[in-house]
mmCIF file with all atom_site columns, C-alpha atoms in Angstrom:
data_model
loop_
_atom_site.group_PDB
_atom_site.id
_atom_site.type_symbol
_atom_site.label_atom_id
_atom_site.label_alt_id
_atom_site.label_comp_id
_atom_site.label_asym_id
_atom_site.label_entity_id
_atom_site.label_seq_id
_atom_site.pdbx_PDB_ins_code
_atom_site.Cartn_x
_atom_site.Cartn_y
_atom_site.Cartn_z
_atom_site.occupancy
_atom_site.B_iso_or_equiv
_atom_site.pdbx_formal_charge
_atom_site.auth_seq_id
_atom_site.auth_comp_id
_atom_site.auth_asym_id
_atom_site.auth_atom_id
_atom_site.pdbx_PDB_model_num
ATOM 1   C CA . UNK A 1 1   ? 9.299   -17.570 -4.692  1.00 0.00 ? 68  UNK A CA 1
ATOM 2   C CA . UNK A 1 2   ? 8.667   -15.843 -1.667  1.00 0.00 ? 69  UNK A CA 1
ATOM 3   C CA . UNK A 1 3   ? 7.831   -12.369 -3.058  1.00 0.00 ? 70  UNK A CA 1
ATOM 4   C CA . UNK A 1 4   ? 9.154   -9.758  -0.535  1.00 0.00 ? 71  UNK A CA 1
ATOM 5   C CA . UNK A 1 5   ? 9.338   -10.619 3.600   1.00 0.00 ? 72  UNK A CA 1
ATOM 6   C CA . UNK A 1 6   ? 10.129  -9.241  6.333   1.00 0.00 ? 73  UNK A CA 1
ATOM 7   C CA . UNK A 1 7   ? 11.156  -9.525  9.469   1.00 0.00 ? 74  UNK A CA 1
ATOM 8   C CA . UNK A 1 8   ? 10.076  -9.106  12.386  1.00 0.00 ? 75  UNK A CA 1
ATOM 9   C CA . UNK A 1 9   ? 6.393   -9.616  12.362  1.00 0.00 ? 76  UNK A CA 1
ATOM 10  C CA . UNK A 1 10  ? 5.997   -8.136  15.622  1.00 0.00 ? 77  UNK A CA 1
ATOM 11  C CA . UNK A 1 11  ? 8.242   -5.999  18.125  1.00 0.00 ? 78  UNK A CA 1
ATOM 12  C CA . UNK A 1 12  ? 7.875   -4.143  21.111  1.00 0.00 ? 79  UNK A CA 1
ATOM 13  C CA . UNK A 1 13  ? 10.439  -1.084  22.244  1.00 0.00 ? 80  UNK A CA 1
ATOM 14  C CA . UNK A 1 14  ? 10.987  1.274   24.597  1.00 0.00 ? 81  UNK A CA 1
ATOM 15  C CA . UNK A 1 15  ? 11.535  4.822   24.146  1.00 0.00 ? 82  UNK A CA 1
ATOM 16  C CA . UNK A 1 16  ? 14.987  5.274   22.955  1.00 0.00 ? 83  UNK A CA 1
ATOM 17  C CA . UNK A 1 17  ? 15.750  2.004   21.776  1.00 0.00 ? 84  UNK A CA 1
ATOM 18  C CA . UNK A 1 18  ? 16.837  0.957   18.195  1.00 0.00 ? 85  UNK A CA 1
ATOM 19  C CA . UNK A 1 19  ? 16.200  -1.743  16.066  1.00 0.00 ? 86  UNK A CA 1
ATOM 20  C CA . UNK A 1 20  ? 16.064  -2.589  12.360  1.00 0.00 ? 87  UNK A CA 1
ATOM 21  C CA . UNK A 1 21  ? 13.633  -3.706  10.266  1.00 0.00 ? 88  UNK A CA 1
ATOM 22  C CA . UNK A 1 22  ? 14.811  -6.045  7.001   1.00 0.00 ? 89  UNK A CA 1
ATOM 23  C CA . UNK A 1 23  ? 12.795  -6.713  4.378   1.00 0.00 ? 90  UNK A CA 1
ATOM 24  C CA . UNK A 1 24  ? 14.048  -8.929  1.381   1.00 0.00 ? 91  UNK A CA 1
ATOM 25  C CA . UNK A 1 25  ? 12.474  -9.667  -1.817  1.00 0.00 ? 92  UNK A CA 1
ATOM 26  C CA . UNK A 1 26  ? 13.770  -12.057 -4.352  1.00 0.00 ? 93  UNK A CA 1
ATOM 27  C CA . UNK A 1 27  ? 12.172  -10.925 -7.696  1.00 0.00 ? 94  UNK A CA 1
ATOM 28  C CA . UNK A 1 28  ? 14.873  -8.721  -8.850  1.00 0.00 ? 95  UNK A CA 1
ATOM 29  C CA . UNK A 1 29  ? 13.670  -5.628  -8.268  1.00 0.00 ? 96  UNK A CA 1
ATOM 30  C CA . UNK A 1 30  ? 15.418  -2.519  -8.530  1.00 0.00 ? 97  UNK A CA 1
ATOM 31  C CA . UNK A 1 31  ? 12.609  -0.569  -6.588  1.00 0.00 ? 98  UNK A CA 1
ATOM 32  C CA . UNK A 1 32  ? 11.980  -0.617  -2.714  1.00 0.00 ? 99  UNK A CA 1
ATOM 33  C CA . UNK A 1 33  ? 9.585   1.217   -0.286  1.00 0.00 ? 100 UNK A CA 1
ATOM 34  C CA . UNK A 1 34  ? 8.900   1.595   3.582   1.00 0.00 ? 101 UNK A CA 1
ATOM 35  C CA . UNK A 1 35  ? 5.518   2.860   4.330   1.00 0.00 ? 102 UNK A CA 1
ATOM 36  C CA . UNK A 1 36  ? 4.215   3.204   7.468   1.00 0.00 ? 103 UNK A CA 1
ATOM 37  C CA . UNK A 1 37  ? 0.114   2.771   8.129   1.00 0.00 ? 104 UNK A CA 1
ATOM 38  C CA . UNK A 1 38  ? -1.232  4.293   11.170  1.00 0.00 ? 105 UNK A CA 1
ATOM 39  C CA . UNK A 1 39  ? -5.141  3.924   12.195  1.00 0.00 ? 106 UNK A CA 1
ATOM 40  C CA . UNK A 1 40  ? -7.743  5.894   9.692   1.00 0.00 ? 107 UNK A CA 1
ATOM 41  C CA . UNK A 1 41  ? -4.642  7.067   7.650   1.00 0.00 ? 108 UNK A CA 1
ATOM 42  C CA . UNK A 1 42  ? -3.072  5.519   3.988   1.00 0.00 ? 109 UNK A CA 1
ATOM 43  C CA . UNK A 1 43  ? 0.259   4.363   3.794   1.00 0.00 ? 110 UNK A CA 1
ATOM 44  C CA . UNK A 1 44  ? 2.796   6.799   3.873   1.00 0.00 ? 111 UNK A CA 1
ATOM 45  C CA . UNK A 1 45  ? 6.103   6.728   2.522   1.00 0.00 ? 112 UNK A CA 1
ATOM 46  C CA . UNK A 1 46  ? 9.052   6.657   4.307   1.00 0.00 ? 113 UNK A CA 1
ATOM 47  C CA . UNK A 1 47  ? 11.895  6.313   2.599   1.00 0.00 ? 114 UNK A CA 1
ATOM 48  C CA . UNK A 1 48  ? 12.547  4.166   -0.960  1.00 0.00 ? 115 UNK A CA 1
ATOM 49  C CA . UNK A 1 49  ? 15.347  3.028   -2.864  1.00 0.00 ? 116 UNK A CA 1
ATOM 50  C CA . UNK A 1 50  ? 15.896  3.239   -6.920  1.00 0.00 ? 117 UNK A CA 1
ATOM 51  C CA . UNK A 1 51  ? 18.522  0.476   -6.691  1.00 0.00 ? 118 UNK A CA 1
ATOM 52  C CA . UNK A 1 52  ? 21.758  -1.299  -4.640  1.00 0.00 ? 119 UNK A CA 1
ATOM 53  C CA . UNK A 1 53  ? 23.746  1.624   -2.669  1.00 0.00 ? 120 UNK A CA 1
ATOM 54  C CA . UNK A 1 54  ? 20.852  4.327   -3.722  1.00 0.00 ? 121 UNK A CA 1
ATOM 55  C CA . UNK A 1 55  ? 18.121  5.711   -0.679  1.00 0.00 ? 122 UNK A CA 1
ATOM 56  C CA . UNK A 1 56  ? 15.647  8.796   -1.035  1.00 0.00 ? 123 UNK A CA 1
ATOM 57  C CA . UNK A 1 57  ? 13.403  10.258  1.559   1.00 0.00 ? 124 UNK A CA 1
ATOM 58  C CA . UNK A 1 58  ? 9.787   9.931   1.507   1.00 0.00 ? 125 UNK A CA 1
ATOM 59  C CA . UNK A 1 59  ? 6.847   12.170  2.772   1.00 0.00 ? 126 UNK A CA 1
ATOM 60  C CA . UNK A 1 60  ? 7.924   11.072  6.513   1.00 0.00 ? 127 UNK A CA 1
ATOM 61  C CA . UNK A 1 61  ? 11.466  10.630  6.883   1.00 0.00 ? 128 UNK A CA 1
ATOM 62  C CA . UNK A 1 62  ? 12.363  11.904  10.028  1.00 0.00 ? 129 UNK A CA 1
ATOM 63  C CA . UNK A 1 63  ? 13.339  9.340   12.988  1.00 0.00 ? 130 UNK A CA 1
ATOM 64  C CA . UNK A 1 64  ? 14.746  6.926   10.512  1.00 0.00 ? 131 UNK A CA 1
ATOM 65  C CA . UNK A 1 65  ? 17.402  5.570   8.317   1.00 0.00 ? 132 UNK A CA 1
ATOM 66  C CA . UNK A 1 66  ? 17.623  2.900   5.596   1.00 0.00 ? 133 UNK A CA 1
ATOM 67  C CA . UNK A 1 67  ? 20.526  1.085   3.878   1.00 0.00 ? 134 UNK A CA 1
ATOM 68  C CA . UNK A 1 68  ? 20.269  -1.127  0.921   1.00 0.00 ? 135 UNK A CA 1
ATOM 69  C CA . UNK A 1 69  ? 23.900  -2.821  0.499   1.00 0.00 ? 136 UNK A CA 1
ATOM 70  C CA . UNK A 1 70  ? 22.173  -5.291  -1.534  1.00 0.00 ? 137 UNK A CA 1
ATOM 71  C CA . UNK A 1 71  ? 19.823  -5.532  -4.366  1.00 0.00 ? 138 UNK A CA 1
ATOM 72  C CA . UNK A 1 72  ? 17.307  -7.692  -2.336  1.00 0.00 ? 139 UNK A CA 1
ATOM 73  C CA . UNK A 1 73  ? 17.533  -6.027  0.892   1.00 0.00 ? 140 UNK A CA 1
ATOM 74  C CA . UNK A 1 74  ? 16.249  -2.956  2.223   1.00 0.00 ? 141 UNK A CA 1
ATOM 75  C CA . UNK A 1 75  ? 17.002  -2.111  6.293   1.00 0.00 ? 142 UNK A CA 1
ATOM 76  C CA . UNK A 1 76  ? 14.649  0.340   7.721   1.00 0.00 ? 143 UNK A CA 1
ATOM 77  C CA . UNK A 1 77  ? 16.650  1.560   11.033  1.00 0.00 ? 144 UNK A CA 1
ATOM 78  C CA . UNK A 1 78  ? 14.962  3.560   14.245  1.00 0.00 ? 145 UNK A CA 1
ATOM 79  C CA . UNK A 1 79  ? 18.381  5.065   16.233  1.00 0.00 ? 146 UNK A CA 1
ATOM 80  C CA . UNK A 1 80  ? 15.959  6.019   18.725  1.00 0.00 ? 147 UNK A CA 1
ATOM 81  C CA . UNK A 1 81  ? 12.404  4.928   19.154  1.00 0.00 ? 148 UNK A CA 1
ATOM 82  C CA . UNK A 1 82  ? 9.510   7.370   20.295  1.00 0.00 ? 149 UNK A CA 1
ATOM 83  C CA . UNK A 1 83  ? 6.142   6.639   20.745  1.00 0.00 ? 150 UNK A CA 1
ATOM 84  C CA . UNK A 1 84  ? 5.275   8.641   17.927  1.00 0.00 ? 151 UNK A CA 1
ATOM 85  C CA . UNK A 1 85  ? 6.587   5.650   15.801  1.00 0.00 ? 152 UNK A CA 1
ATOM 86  C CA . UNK A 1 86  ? 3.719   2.699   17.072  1.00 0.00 ? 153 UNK A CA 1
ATOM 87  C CA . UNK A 1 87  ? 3.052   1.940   13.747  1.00 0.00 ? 154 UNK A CA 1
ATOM 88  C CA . UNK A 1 88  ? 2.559   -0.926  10.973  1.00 0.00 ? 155 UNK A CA 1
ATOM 89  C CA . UNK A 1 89  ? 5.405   -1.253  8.546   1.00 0.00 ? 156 UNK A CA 1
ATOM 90  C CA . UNK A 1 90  ? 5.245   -2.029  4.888   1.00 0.00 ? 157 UNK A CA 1
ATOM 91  C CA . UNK A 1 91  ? 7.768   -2.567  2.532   1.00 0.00 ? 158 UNK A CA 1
ATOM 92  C CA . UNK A 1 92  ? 7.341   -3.529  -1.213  1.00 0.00 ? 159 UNK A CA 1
ATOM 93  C CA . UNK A 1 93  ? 9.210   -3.770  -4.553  1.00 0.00 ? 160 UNK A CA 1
ATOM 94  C CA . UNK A 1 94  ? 8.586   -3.014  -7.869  1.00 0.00 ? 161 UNK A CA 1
ATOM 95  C CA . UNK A 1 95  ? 9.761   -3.278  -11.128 1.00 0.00 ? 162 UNK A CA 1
ATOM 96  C CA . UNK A 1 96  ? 9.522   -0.036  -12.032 1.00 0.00 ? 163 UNK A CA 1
ATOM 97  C CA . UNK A 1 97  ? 8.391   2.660   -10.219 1.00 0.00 ? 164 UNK A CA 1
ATOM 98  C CA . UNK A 1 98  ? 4.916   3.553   -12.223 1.00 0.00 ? 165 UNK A CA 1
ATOM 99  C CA . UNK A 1 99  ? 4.400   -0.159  -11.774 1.00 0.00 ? 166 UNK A CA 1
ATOM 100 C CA . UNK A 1 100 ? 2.849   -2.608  -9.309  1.00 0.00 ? 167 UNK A CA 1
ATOM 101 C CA . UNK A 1 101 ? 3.706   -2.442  -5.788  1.00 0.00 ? 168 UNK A CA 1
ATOM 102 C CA . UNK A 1 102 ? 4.464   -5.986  -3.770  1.00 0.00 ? 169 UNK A CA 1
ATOM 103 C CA . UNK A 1 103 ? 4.189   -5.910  -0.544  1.00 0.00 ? 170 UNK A CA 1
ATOM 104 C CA . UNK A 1 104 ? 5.387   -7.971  2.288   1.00 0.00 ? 171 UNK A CA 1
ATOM 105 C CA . UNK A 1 105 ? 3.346   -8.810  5.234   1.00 0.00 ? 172 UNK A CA 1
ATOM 106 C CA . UNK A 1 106 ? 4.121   -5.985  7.914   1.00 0.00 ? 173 UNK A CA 1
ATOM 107 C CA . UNK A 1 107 ? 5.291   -5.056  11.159  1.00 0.00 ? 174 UNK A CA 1
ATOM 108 C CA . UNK A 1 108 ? 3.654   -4.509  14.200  1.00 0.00 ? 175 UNK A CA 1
ATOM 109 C CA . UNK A 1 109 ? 6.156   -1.699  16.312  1.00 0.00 ? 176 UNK A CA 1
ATOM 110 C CA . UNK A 1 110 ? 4.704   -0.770  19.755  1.00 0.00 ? 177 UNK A CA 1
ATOM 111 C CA . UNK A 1 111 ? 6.728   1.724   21.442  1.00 0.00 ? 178 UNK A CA 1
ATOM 112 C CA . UNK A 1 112 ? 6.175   2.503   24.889  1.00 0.00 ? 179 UNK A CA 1
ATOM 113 C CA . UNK B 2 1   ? -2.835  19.178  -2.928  1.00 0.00 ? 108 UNK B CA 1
ATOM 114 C CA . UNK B 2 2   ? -2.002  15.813  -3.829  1.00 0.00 ? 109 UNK B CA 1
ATOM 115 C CA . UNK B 2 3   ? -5.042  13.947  -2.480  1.00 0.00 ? 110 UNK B CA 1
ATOM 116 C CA . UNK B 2 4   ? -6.664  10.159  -2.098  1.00 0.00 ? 111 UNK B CA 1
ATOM 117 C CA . UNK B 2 5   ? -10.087 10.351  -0.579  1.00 0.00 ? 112 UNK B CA 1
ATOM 118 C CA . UNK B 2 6   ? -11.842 7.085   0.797   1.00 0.00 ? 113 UNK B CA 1
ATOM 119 C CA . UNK B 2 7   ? -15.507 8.756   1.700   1.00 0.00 ? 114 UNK B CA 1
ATOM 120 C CA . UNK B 2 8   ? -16.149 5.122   3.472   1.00 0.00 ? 115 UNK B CA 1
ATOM 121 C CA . UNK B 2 9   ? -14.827 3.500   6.134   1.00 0.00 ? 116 UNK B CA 1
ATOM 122 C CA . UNK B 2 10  ? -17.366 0.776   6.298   1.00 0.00 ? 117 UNK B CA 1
ATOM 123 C CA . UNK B 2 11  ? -19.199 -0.587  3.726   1.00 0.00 ? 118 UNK B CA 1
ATOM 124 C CA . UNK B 2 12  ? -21.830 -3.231  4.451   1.00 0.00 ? 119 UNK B CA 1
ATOM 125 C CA . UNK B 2 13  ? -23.986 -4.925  1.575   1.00 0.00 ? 120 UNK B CA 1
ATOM 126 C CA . UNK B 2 14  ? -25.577 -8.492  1.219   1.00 0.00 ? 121 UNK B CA 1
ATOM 127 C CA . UNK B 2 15  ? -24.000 -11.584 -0.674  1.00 0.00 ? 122 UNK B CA 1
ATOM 128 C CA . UNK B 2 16  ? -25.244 -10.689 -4.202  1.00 0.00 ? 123 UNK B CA 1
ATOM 129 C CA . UNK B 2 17  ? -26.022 -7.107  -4.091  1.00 0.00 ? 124 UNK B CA 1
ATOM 130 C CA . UNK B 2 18  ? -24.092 -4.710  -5.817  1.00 0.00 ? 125 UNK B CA 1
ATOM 131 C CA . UNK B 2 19  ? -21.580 -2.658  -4.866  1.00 0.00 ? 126 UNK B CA 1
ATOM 132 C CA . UNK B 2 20  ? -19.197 0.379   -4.945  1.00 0.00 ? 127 UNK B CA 1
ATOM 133 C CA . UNK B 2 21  ? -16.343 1.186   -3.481  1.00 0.00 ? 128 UNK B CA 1
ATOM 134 C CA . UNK B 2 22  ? -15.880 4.985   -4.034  1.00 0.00 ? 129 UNK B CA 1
ATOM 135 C CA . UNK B 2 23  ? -12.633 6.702   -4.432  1.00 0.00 ? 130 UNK B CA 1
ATOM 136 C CA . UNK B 2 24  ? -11.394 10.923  -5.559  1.00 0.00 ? 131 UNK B CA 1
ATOM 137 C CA . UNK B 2 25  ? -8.239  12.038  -6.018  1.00 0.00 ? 132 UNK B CA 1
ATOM 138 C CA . UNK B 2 26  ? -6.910  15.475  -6.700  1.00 0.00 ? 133 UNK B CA 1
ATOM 139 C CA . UNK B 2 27  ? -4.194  15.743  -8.879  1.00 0.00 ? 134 UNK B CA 1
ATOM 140 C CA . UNK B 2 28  ? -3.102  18.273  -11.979 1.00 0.00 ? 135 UNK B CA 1
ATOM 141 C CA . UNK B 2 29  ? -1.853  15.425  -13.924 1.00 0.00 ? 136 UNK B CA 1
ATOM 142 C CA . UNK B 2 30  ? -2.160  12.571  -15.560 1.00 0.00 ? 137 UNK B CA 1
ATOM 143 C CA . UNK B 2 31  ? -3.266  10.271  -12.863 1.00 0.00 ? 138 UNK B CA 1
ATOM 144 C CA . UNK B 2 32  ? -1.985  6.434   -12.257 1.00 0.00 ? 139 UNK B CA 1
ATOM 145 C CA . UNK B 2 33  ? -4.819  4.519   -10.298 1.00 0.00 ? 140 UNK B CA 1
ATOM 146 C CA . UNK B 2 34  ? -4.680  1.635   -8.356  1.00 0.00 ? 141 UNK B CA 1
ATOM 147 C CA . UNK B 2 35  ? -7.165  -0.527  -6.601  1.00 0.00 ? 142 UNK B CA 1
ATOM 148 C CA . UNK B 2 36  ? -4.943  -2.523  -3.804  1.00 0.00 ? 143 UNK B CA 1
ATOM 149 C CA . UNK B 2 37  ? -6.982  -5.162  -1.603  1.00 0.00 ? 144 UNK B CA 1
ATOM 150 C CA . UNK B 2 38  ? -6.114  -6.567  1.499   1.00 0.00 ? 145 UNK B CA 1
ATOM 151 C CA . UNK B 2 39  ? -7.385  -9.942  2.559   1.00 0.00 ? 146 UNK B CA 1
ATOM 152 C CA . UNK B 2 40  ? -7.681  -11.506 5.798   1.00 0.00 ? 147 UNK B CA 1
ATOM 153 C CA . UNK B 2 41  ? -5.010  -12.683 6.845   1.00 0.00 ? 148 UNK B CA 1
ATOM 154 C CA . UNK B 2 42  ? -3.105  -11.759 3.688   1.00 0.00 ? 149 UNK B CA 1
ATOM 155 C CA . UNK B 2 43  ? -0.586  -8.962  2.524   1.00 0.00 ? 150 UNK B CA 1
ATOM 156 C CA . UNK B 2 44  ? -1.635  -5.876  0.618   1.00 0.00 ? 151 UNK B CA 1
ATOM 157 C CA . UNK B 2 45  ? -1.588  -6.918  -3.315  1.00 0.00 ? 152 UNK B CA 1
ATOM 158 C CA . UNK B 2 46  ? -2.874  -4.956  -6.172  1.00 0.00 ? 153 UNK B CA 1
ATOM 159 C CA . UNK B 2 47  ? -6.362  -5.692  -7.694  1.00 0.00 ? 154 UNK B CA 1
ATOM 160 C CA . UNK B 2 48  ? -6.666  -3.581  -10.516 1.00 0.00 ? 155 UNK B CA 1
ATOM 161 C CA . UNK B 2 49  ? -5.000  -0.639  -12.506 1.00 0.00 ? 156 UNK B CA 1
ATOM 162 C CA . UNK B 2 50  ? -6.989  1.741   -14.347 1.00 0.00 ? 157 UNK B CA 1
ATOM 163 C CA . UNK B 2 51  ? -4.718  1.975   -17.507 1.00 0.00 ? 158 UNK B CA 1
ATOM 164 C CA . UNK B 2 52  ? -4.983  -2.040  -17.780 1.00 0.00 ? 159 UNK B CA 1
ATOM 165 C CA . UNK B 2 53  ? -8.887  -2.006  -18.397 1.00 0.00 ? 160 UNK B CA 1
ATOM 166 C CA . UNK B 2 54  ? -9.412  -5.048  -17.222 1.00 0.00 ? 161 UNK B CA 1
ATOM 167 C CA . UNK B 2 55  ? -12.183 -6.647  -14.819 1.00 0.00 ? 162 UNK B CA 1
ATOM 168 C CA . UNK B 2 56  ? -10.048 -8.930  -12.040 1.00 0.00 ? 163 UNK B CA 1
ATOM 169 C CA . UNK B 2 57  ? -12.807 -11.158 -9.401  1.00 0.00 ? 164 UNK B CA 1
ATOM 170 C CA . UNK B 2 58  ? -15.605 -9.234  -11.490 1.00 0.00 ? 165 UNK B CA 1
ATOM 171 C CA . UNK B 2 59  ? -14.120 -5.683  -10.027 1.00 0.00 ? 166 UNK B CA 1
ATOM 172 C CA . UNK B 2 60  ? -14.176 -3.110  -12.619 1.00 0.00 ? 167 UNK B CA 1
ATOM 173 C CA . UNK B 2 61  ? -12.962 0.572   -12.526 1.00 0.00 ? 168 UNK B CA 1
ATOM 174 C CA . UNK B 2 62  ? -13.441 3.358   -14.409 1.00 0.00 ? 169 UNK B CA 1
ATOM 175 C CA . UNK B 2 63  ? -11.297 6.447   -14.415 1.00 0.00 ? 170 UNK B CA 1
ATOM 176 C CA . UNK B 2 64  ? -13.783 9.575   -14.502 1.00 0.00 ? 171 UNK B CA 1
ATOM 177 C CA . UNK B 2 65  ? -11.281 12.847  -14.936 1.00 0.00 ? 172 UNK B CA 1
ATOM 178 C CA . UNK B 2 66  ? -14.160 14.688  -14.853 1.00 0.00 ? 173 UNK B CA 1
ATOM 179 C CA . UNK B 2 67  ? -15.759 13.947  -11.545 1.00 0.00 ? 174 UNK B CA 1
ATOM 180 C CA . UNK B 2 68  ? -11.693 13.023  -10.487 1.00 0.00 ? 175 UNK B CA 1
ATOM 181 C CA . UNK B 2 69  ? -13.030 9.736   -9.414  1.00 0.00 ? 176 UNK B CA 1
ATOM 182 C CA . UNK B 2 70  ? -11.755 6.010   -9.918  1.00 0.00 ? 177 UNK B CA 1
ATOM 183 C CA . UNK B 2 71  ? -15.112 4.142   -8.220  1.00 0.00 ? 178 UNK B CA 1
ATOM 184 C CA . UNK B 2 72  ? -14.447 0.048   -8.012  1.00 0.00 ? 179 UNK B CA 1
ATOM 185 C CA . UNK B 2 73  ? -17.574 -1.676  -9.101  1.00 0.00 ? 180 UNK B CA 1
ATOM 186 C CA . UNK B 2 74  ? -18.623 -5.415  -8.452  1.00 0.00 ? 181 UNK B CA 1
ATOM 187 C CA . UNK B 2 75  ? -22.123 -5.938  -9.551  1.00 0.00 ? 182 UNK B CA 1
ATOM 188 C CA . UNK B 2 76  ? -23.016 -9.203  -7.105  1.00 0.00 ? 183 UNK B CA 1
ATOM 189 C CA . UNK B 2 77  ? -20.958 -8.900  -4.191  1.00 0.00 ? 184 UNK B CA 1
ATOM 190 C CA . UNK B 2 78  ? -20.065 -12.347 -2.814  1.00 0.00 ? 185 UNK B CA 1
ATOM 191 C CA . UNK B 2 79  ? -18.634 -13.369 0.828   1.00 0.00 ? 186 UNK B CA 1
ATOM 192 C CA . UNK B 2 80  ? -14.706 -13.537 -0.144  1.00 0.00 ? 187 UNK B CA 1
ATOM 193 C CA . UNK B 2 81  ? -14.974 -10.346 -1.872  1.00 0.00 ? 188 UNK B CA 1
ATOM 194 C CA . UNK B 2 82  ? -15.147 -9.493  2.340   1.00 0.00 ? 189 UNK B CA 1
ATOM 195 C CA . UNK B 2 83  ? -11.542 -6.867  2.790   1.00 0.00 ? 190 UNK B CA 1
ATOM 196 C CA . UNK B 2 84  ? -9.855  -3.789  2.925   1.00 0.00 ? 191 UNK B CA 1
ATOM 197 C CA . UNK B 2 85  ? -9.241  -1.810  -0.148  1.00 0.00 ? 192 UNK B CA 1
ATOM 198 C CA . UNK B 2 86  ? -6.966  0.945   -0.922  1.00 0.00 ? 193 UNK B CA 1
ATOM 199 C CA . UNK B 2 87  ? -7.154  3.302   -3.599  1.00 0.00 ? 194 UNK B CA 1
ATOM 200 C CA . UNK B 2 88  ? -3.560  4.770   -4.870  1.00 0.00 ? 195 UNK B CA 1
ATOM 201 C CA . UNK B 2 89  ? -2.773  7.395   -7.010  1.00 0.00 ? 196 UNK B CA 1
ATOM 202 C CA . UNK B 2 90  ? 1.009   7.531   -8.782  1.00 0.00 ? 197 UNK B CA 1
ATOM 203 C CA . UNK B 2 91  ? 1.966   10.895  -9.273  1.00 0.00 ? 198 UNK B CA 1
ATOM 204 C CA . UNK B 2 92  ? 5.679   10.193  -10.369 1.00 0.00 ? 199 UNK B CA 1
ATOM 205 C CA . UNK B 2 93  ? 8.995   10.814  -8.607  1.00 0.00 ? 200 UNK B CA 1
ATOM 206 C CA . UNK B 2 94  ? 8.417   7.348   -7.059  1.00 0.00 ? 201 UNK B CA 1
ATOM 207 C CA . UNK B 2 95  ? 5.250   8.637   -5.018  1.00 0.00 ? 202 UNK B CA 1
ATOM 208 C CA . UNK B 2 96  ? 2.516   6.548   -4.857  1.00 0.00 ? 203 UNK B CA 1
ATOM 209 C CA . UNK B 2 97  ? -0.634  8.307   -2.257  1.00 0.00 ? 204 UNK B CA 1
ATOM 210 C CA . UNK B 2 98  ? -2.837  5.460   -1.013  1.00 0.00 ? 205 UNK B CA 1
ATOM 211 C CA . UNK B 2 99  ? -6.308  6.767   0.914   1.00 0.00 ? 206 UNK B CA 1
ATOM 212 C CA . UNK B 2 100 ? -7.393  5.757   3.676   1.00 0.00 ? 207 UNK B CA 1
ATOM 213 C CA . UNK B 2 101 ? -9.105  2.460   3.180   1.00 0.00 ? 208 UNK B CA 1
ATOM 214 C CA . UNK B 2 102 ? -12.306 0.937   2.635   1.00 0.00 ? 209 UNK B CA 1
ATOM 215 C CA . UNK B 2 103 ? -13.751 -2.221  4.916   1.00 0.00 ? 210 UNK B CA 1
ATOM 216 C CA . UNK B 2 104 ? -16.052 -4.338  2.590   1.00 0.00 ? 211 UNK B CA 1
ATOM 217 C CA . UNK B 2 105 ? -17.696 -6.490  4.480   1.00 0.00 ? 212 UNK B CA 1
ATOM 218 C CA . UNK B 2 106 ? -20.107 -8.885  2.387   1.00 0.00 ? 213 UNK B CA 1
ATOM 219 C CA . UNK B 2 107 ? -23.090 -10.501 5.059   1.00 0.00 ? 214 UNK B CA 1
ATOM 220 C CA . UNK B 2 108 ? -24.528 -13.921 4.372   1.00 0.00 ? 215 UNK B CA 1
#
């Protein structure tokens, strides 16, 4: 099993740019996160997902979108990179939502 | 507030010494802890849970309500205990509040 992944590992944007950012886990998991970590700070949430065709806003939505067409997948979308969004990315599943968090191994986004 | 406090950025003890990691949280409920680790190299993956009781690598935690505290305890740190470790807090609605972090780093 590969647990949850993601992809890219590593991207680099200019301001006003888009991209997506897929993560995919393959343990059946209704649950799934974005967080975003930023230096001296926790993760923070993004947005998450209670199941296939379902999305909710976290404690920082703003500047991006998700989709989850599919149980195992969960896109994390930036219409329009800013600076502001240089970050690490997280995603992670769980079974249920008091439960366990697994994470996959991150994204490095530089805008410039 | 809803908070996750990591006092420690660094913490720096020799191979066999003991340790704490310290963690507070302010909440109104009935916290959820988590101790989350982070190897080198490695993704984020829990350690411990505070409602599971259990002792995972020799890490133990105890949930104070009191003091609103959730310290991780090793008593003989060794080298690979060497990472970053969250504390998290569930407070329902599917929010989970991780602090800051906490570098161990275990010296020869």
């Amino acid at each position: 099993n590969a647990g949850v992944t993601q992809t890219p590992k590593f991207r680099v944007l200019k301001t006003g740019q888009s991209m997506t950012l897929l993560c995919a886990q393959d343990m059946n998991h209704e649950y799934m996160y974005w967080y975003r970590q930023d230096p001296g700070m926790g993760l923070r949430l993004i947005h998450y997902s209670v199941g296939e065709g379902t999305t909710a806003k976290g404690e920082v939505p703003d500047g991006y979108n998700v989709s989850r067409l599919k149980k195992q997948n969960f896109l994390l979308g930036l219409e329009s990179a800013a600076p502001s969004q240089t970050s690490v990315y997280f995603c992670a599943s769980s079974y249920e939502q008091y439960n366990e968090q697994f994470f996959g191994p991150g994204t490095r986004l530089t805008v410039l | 507030a809803q908070r996750v406090t990591q006092p420690e950025k660094l913490l720096s003890v020799f191979k066999g010494a003991p340790v704490e990691l310290k963690c507070n949280y302010s909440y109104s409920g009935s916290p959820e802890l988590f101790w989350y680790v982070q190897y080198s190299r490695q993704r984020l993956q829990l350690l411990l849970r505070h409602i599971s009781r259990e002792s995972i690598k020799g890490f133990t935690a105890d949930l104070n309500k009191g003091e609103t505290s959730f310290h991780l305890k090793k008593p003989f740190a060794q080298e690979e205990d060497s990472a970053m470790y969250y504390c998290a807090l569930y407070t329902g609605g599917f929010k989970t509040i991780f602090g800051a972090g906490t570098r161990l780093f275990v010296k020869a």
